[in-house]
Amino acid sequence: MTDVLTLGETMGAFRAAGPFRLGGTAELTVAGAESNVAIGLARLGHAVRWTGVTGADEIGSLVRRTLLAEGVDIAAARITPDASTGLVLFEPRTADITRVLYHRRSSAGSTLSTEDVRRAFDLGVPRVVHVTGITPALSGTALAAVTEAIGLGREAGSAVSLDVNFRSKLWSATEAAEVIRPLLAGVDVLIASDDELPIAGDHRVPEVVVKHGADGATVRTPDGSWSAAAHRVTVADTTGAGDAFVAGYLSGLLDGLDAEERLRRGTAVAAFAVATPGDWQGLPARTDLDLLDLHSGSTVR
């Protein structure tokens, strides 16, 4: 059985030691909000399927190889010879501010379609369908794919989660709201940061999870509201922290944890993510979670 199906664009990611205009070295890896969540869930022991489109190029091979190595099912992913895999560039501008530059216009990932989603469902109905507000901004076919995933998930009895994940370089907040708000009628779990909640508007989603960054997270359900503090760790890179939180929260949902415990698992997974450079490299295995209970500076022998 598939625990989670997620869909979206995963790109080649270059991480530079300084501004790109000055040249120098850069590390090549991969990045994408939905695949970050997929990797996080897979490391926690869940069966995860990712569907998306990569180009018939070396970067696409890197994306597929990385996801396979992390235990993510990519049987429903598609390779197209008609477009290139997108790229994302990360450059540090201060000690704690990173600028993100995209090269993804007309990319392979933007050609995601309803056929891709149906193929993923044909391989097995997931317990949870997870989508983000990034994918609908990529193209009309990508928006249709997200709509199809939500609809098929509802029909099949899957829980549907949506992380707003607003990207100002893809569209305006007004444009995002016009697209995302109609989708919420089919969503069971809405996830957003404080500044993204206005995009969702006056929603009626049963479960609303709000990420507060260093201040933790809260959740509101028909049974009440709960909060969880963030874990205090030495921060190396906040990129991907929100996706890490989502992976932990959905893991708790799959394991039948109560709302407060779901939050705690989310903040725990996010703590590991921010303590290591990269979008997903620091994501923990399930056996790692108890390490946060140790005193600072402890060594596990």
mmCIF file with all atom_site columns, C-alpha atoms in Angstrom, residues 112-234:
data_model
loop_
_atom_site.group_PDB
_atom_site.id
_atom_site.type_symbol
_atom_site.label_atom_id
_atom_site.label_alt_id
_atom_site.label_comp_id
_atom_site.label_asym_id
_atom_site.label_entity_id
_atom_site.label_seq_id
_atom_site.pdbx_PDB_ins_code
_atom_site.Cartn_x
_atom_site.Cartn_y
_atom_site.Cartn_z
_atom_site.occupancy
_atom_site.B_iso_or_equiv
_atom_site.pdbx_formal_charge
_atom_site.auth_seq_id
_atom_site.auth_comp_id
_atom_site.auth_asym_id
_atom_site.auth_atom_id
_atom_site.pdbx_PDB_model_num
ATOM 1   C CA . LEU A 1 112 ? 2.904   17.633 -15.500 1.00 0.00 ? 112 LEU A CA 1
ATOM 2   C CA . SER A 1 113 ? -0.599  16.563 -16.563 1.00 0.00 ? 113 SER A CA 1
ATOM 3   C CA . THR A 1 114 ? -3.749  14.809 -15.455 1.00 0.00 ? 114 THR A CA 1
ATOM 4   C CA . GLU A 1 115 ? -2.540  11.677 -17.270 1.00 0.00 ? 115 GLU A CA 1
ATOM 5   C CA . ASP A 1 116 ? 0.498   11.588 -14.997 1.00 0.00 ? 116 ASP A CA 1
ATOM 6   C CA . VAL A 1 117 ? -1.748  11.755 -11.939 1.00 0.00 ? 117 VAL A CA 1
ATOM 7   C CA . ARG A 1 118 ? -4.084  9.041  -13.186 1.00 0.00 ? 118 ARG A CA 1
ATOM 8   C CA . ARG A 1 119 ? -1.106  6.792  -13.882 1.00 0.00 ? 119 ARG A CA 1
ATOM 9   C CA . ALA A 1 120 ? 0.042   7.290  -10.287 1.00 0.00 ? 120 ALA A CA 1
ATOM 10  C CA . PHE A 1 121 ? -3.387  6.339  -8.927  1.00 0.00 ? 121 PHE A CA 1
ATOM 11  C CA . ASP A 1 122 ? -3.492  3.283  -11.195 1.00 0.00 ? 122 ASP A CA 1
ATOM 12  C CA . LEU A 1 123 ? -0.443  1.985  -9.317  1.00 0.00 ? 123 LEU A CA 1
ATOM 13  C CA . GLY A 1 124 ? -2.304  2.117  -5.999  1.00 0.00 ? 124 GLY A CA 1
ATOM 14  C CA . VAL A 1 125 ? -4.601  4.357  -3.981  1.00 0.00 ? 125 VAL A CA 1
ATOM 15  C CA . PRO A 1 126 ? -2.628  6.338  -1.379  1.00 0.00 ? 126 PRO A CA 1
ATOM 16  C CA . ARG A 1 127 ? -3.717  6.925  2.186   1.00 0.00 ? 127 ARG A CA 1
ATOM 17  C CA . VAL A 1 128 ? -2.688  10.594 1.821   1.00 0.00 ? 128 VAL A CA 1
ATOM 18  C CA . VAL A 1 129 ? -2.433  12.841 -1.229  1.00 0.00 ? 129 VAL A CA 1
ATOM 19  C CA . HIS A 1 130 ? -0.102  15.780 -0.660  1.00 0.00 ? 130 HIS A CA 1
ATOM 20  C CA . VAL A 1 131 ? 0.040   18.793 -2.979  1.00 0.00 ? 131 VAL A CA 1
ATOM 21  C CA . THR A 1 132 ? 1.454   22.301 -2.755  1.00 0.00 ? 132 THR A CA 1
ATOM 22  C CA . GLY A 1 133 ? 0.619   25.732 -4.088  1.00 0.00 ? 133 GLY A CA 1
ATOM 23  C CA . ILE A 1 134 ? 3.820   25.703 -6.120  1.00 0.00 ? 134 ILE A CA 1
ATOM 24  C CA . THR A 1 135 ? 2.701   23.221 -8.762  1.00 0.00 ? 135 THR A CA 1
ATOM 25  C CA . PRO A 1 136 ? -0.460  25.084 -9.888  1.00 0.00 ? 136 PRO A CA 1
ATOM 26  C CA . ALA A 1 137 ? 1.701   28.130 -10.632 1.00 0.00 ? 137 ALA A CA 1
ATOM 27  C CA . LEU A 1 138 ? 3.843   26.268 -13.165 1.00 0.00 ? 138 LEU A CA 1
ATOM 28  C CA . SER A 1 139 ? 1.332   25.876 -16.015 1.00 0.00 ? 139 SER A CA 1
ATOM 29  C CA . GLY A 1 140 ? -2.282  25.208 -16.896 1.00 0.00 ? 140 GLY A CA 1
ATOM 30  C CA . THR A 1 141 ? -1.621  21.476 -17.198 1.00 0.00 ? 141 THR A CA 1
ATOM 31  C CA . ALA A 1 142 ? 0.104   21.422 -13.813 1.00 0.00 ? 142 ALA A CA 1
ATOM 32  C CA . LEU A 1 143 ? -2.900  23.147 -12.228 1.00 0.00 ? 143 LEU A CA 1
ATOM 33  C CA . ALA A 1 144 ? -5.157  20.557 -13.869 1.00 0.00 ? 144 ALA A CA 1
ATOM 34  C CA . ALA A 1 145 ? -2.925  17.806 -12.444 1.00 0.00 ? 145 ALA A CA 1
ATOM 35  C CA . VAL A 1 146 ? -3.261  19.161 -8.903  1.00 0.00 ? 146 VAL A CA 1
ATOM 36  C CA . THR A 1 147 ? -7.028  19.496 -9.311  1.00 0.00 ? 147 THR A CA 1
ATOM 37  C CA . GLU A 1 148 ? -7.182  15.916 -10.592 1.00 0.00 ? 148 GLU A CA 1
ATOM 38  C CA . ALA A 1 149 ? -5.104  14.611 -7.691  1.00 0.00 ? 149 ALA A CA 1
ATOM 39  C CA . ILE A 1 150 ? -7.363  16.276 -5.147  1.00 0.00 ? 150 ILE A CA 1
ATOM 40  C CA . GLY A 1 151 ? -10.487 14.996 -6.900  1.00 0.00 ? 151 GLY A CA 1
ATOM 41  C CA . LEU A 1 152 ? -9.238  11.420 -7.266  1.00 0.00 ? 152 LEU A CA 1
ATOM 42  C CA . GLY A 1 153 ? -8.047  11.455 -3.682  1.00 0.00 ? 153 GLY A CA 1
ATOM 43  C CA . ARG A 1 154 ? -11.445 12.514 -2.421  1.00 0.00 ? 154 ARG A CA 1
ATOM 44  C CA . GLU A 1 155 ? -13.185 9.871  -4.527  1.00 0.00 ? 155 GLU A CA 1
ATOM 45  C CA . ALA A 1 156 ? -10.848 7.164  -3.251  1.00 0.00 ? 156 ALA A CA 1
ATOM 46  C CA . GLY A 1 157 ? -11.158 8.158  0.406   1.00 0.00 ? 157 GLY A CA 1
ATOM 47  C CA . SER A 1 158 ? -7.588  9.456  0.737   1.00 0.00 ? 158 SER A CA 1
ATOM 48  C CA . ALA A 1 159 ? -6.842  12.303 3.111   1.00 0.00 ? 159 ALA A CA 1
ATOM 49  C CA . VAL A 1 160 ? -5.780  15.354 1.094   1.00 0.00 ? 160 VAL A CA 1
ATOM 50  C CA . SER A 1 161 ? -3.235  17.859 2.386   1.00 0.00 ? 161 SER A CA 1
ATOM 51  C CA . LEU A 1 162 ? -2.206  21.133 0.757   1.00 0.00 ? 162 LEU A CA 1
ATOM 52  C CA . ASP A 1 163 ? 0.758   23.279 1.729   1.00 0.00 ? 163 ASP A CA 1
ATOM 53  C CA . VAL A 1 164 ? 0.278   26.828 0.407   1.00 0.00 ? 164 VAL A CA 1
ATOM 54  C CA . ASN A 1 165 ? 4.049   27.214 -0.115  1.00 0.00 ? 165 ASN A CA 1
ATOM 55  C CA . PHE A 1 166 ? 3.739   30.616 -1.805  1.00 0.00 ? 166 PHE A CA 1
ATOM 56  C CA . ARG A 1 167 ? 6.504   31.525 -4.269  1.00 0.00 ? 167 ARG A CA 1
ATOM 57  C CA . SER A 1 168 ? 6.508   35.211 -5.197  1.00 0.00 ? 168 SER A CA 1
ATOM 58  C CA . LYS A 1 169 ? 8.775   34.566 -8.199  1.00 0.00 ? 169 LYS A CA 1
ATOM 59  C CA . LEU A 1 170 ? 6.088   32.376 -9.748  1.00 0.00 ? 170 LEU A CA 1
ATOM 60  C CA . TRP A 1 171 ? 2.998   34.519 -9.180  1.00 0.00 ? 171 TRP A CA 1
ATOM 61  C CA . SER A 1 172 ? 1.476   37.255 -7.027  1.00 0.00 ? 172 SER A CA 1
ATOM 62  C CA . ALA A 1 173 ? -0.390  36.610 -3.794  1.00 0.00 ? 173 ALA A CA 1
ATOM 63  C CA . THR A 1 174 ? -3.601  37.678 -5.536  1.00 0.00 ? 174 THR A CA 1
ATOM 64  C CA . GLU A 1 175 ? -3.065  35.209 -8.367  1.00 0.00 ? 175 GLU A CA 1
ATOM 65  C CA . ALA A 1 176 ? -2.236  32.470 -5.902  1.00 0.00 ? 176 ALA A CA 1
ATOM 66  C CA . ALA A 1 177 ? -5.386  33.130 -3.885  1.00 0.00 ? 177 ALA A CA 1
ATOM 67  C CA . GLU A 1 178 ? -7.592  32.981 -6.985  1.00 0.00 ? 178 GLU A CA 1
ATOM 68  C CA . VAL A 1 179 ? -6.264  29.509 -7.796  1.00 0.00 ? 179 VAL A CA 1
ATOM 69  C CA . ILE A 1 180 ? -5.723  27.979 -4.361  1.00 0.00 ? 180 ILE A CA 1
ATOM 70  C CA . ARG A 1 181 ? -8.977  28.971 -2.645  1.00 0.00 ? 181 ARG A CA 1
ATOM 71  C CA . PRO A 1 182 ? -11.228 26.905 -4.960  1.00 0.00 ? 182 PRO A CA 1
ATOM 72  C CA . LEU A 1 183 ? -8.988  23.872 -4.378  1.00 0.00 ? 183 LEU A CA 1
ATOM 73  C CA . LEU A 1 184 ? -9.581  23.978 -0.620  1.00 0.00 ? 184 LEU A CA 1
ATOM 74  C CA . ALA A 1 185 ? -13.083 22.537 -0.936  1.00 0.00 ? 185 ALA A CA 1
ATOM 75  C CA . GLY A 1 186 ? -11.426 19.141 -1.456  1.00 0.00 ? 186 GLY A CA 1
ATOM 76  C CA . VAL A 1 187 ? -8.696  19.520 1.170   1.00 0.00 ? 187 VAL A CA 1
ATOM 77  C CA . ASP A 1 188 ? -8.659  17.896 4.624   1.00 0.00 ? 188 ASP A CA 1
ATOM 78  C CA . VAL A 1 189 ? -5.420  19.415 5.952   1.00 0.00 ? 189 VAL A CA 1
ATOM 79  C CA . LEU A 1 190 ? -4.313  22.950 5.072   1.00 0.00 ? 190 LEU A CA 1
ATOM 80  C CA . ILE A 1 191 ? -0.728  23.867 5.928   1.00 0.00 ? 191 ILE A CA 1
ATOM 81  C CA . ALA A 1 192 ? 0.593   27.423 5.745   1.00 0.00 ? 192 ALA A CA 1
ATOM 82  C CA . SER A 1 193 ? 3.011   29.821 7.363   1.00 0.00 ? 193 SER A CA 1
ATOM 83  C CA . ASP A 1 194 ? 1.636   32.892 9.134   1.00 0.00 ? 194 ASP A CA 1
ATOM 84  C CA . ASP A 1 195 ? 2.083   35.140 6.120   1.00 0.00 ? 195 ASP A CA 1
ATOM 85  C CA . GLU A 1 196 ? 0.513   32.592 3.750   1.00 0.00 ? 196 GLU A CA 1
ATOM 86  C CA . LEU A 1 197 ? -2.798  32.239 5.611   1.00 0.00 ? 197 LEU A CA 1
ATOM 87  C CA . PRO A 1 198 ? -4.372  35.296 3.912   1.00 0.00 ? 198 PRO A CA 1
ATOM 88  C CA . ILE A 1 199 ? -3.871  33.566 0.554   1.00 0.00 ? 199 ILE A CA 1
ATOM 89  C CA . ALA A 1 200 ? -6.105  30.726 1.754   1.00 0.00 ? 200 ALA A CA 1
ATOM 90  C CA . GLY A 1 201 ? -8.766  33.243 2.766   1.00 0.00 ? 201 GLY A CA 1
ATOM 91  C CA . ASP A 1 202 ? -11.911 32.351 4.725   1.00 0.00 ? 202 ASP A CA 1
ATOM 92  C CA . HIS A 1 203 ? -11.438 28.623 4.345   1.00 0.00 ? 203 HIS A CA 1
ATOM 93  C CA . ARG A 1 204 ? -13.496 25.794 5.809   1.00 0.00 ? 204 ARG A CA 1
ATOM 94  C CA . VAL A 1 205 ? -10.793 23.139 5.905   1.00 0.00 ? 205 VAL A CA 1
ATOM 95  C CA . PRO A 1 206 ? -11.247 20.739 8.857   1.00 0.00 ? 206 PRO A CA 1
ATOM 96  C CA . GLU A 1 207 ? -7.589  20.836 9.930   1.00 0.00 ? 207 GLU A CA 1
ATOM 97  C CA . VAL A 1 208 ? -5.481  23.991 9.649   1.00 0.00 ? 208 VAL A CA 1
ATOM 98  C CA . VAL A 1 209 ? -1.790  23.805 10.523  1.00 0.00 ? 209 VAL A CA 1
ATOM 99  C CA . VAL A 1 210 ? 0.210   27.014 10.827  1.00 0.00 ? 210 VAL A CA 1
ATOM 100 C CA . LYS A 1 211 ? 4.017   27.072 10.746  1.00 0.00 ? 211 LYS A CA 1
ATOM 101 C CA . HIS A 1 212 ? 5.558   29.808 12.908  1.00 0.00 ? 212 HIS A CA 1
ATOM 102 C CA . GLY A 1 213 ? 9.216   29.182 12.102  1.00 0.00 ? 213 GLY A CA 1
ATOM 103 C CA . ALA A 1 214 ? 11.383  29.502 15.197  1.00 0.00 ? 214 ALA A CA 1
ATOM 104 C CA . ASP A 1 215 ? 8.211   29.889 17.282  1.00 0.00 ? 215 ASP A CA 1
ATOM 105 C CA . GLY A 1 216 ? 6.944   26.395 16.492  1.00 0.00 ? 216 GLY A CA 1
ATOM 106 C CA . ALA A 1 217 ? 3.569   25.522 15.023  1.00 0.00 ? 217 ALA A CA 1
ATOM 107 C CA . THR A 1 218 ? -0.144  25.374 15.819  1.00 0.00 ? 218 THR A CA 1
ATOM 108 C CA . VAL A 1 219 ? -3.061  23.305 14.591  1.00 0.00 ? 219 VAL A CA 1
ATOM 109 C CA . ARG A 1 220 ? -6.804  23.864 14.708  1.00 0.00 ? 220 ARG A CA 1
ATOM 110 C CA . THR A 1 221 ? -9.257  21.000 14.268  1.00 0.00 ? 221 THR A CA 1
ATOM 111 C CA . PRO A 1 222 ? -12.981 20.632 15.056  1.00 0.00 ? 222 PRO A CA 1
ATOM 112 C CA . ASP A 1 223 ? -11.871 19.253 18.450  1.00 0.00 ? 223 ASP A CA 1
ATOM 113 C CA . GLY A 1 224 ? -9.750  22.216 19.488  1.00 0.00 ? 224 GLY A CA 1
ATOM 114 C CA . SER A 1 225 ? -6.396  23.950 19.037  1.00 0.00 ? 225 SER A CA 1
ATOM 115 C CA . TRP A 1 226 ? -2.876  22.902 20.030  1.00 0.00 ? 226 TRP A CA 1
ATOM 116 C CA . SER A 1 227 ? 0.626   24.248 19.727  1.00 0.00 ? 227 SER A CA 1
ATOM 117 C CA . ALA A 1 228 ? 4.173   22.947 19.856  1.00 0.00 ? 228 ALA A CA 1
ATOM 118 C CA . ALA A 1 229 ? 7.401   24.835 20.386  1.00 0.00 ? 229 ALA A CA 1
ATOM 119 C CA . ALA A 1 230 ? 10.324  24.591 18.016  1.00 0.00 ? 230 ALA A CA 1
ATOM 120 C CA . HIS A 1 231 ? 13.356  22.629 19.150  1.00 0.00 ? 231 HIS A CA 1
ATOM 121 C CA . ARG A 1 232 ? 16.382  24.770 19.929  1.00 0.00 ? 232 ARG A CA 1
ATOM 122 C CA . VAL A 1 233 ? 19.235  23.685 17.674  1.00 0.00 ? 233 VAL A CA 1
ATOM 123 C CA . THR A 1 234 ? 22.158  25.419 16.020  1.00 0.00 ? 234 THR A CA 1
#
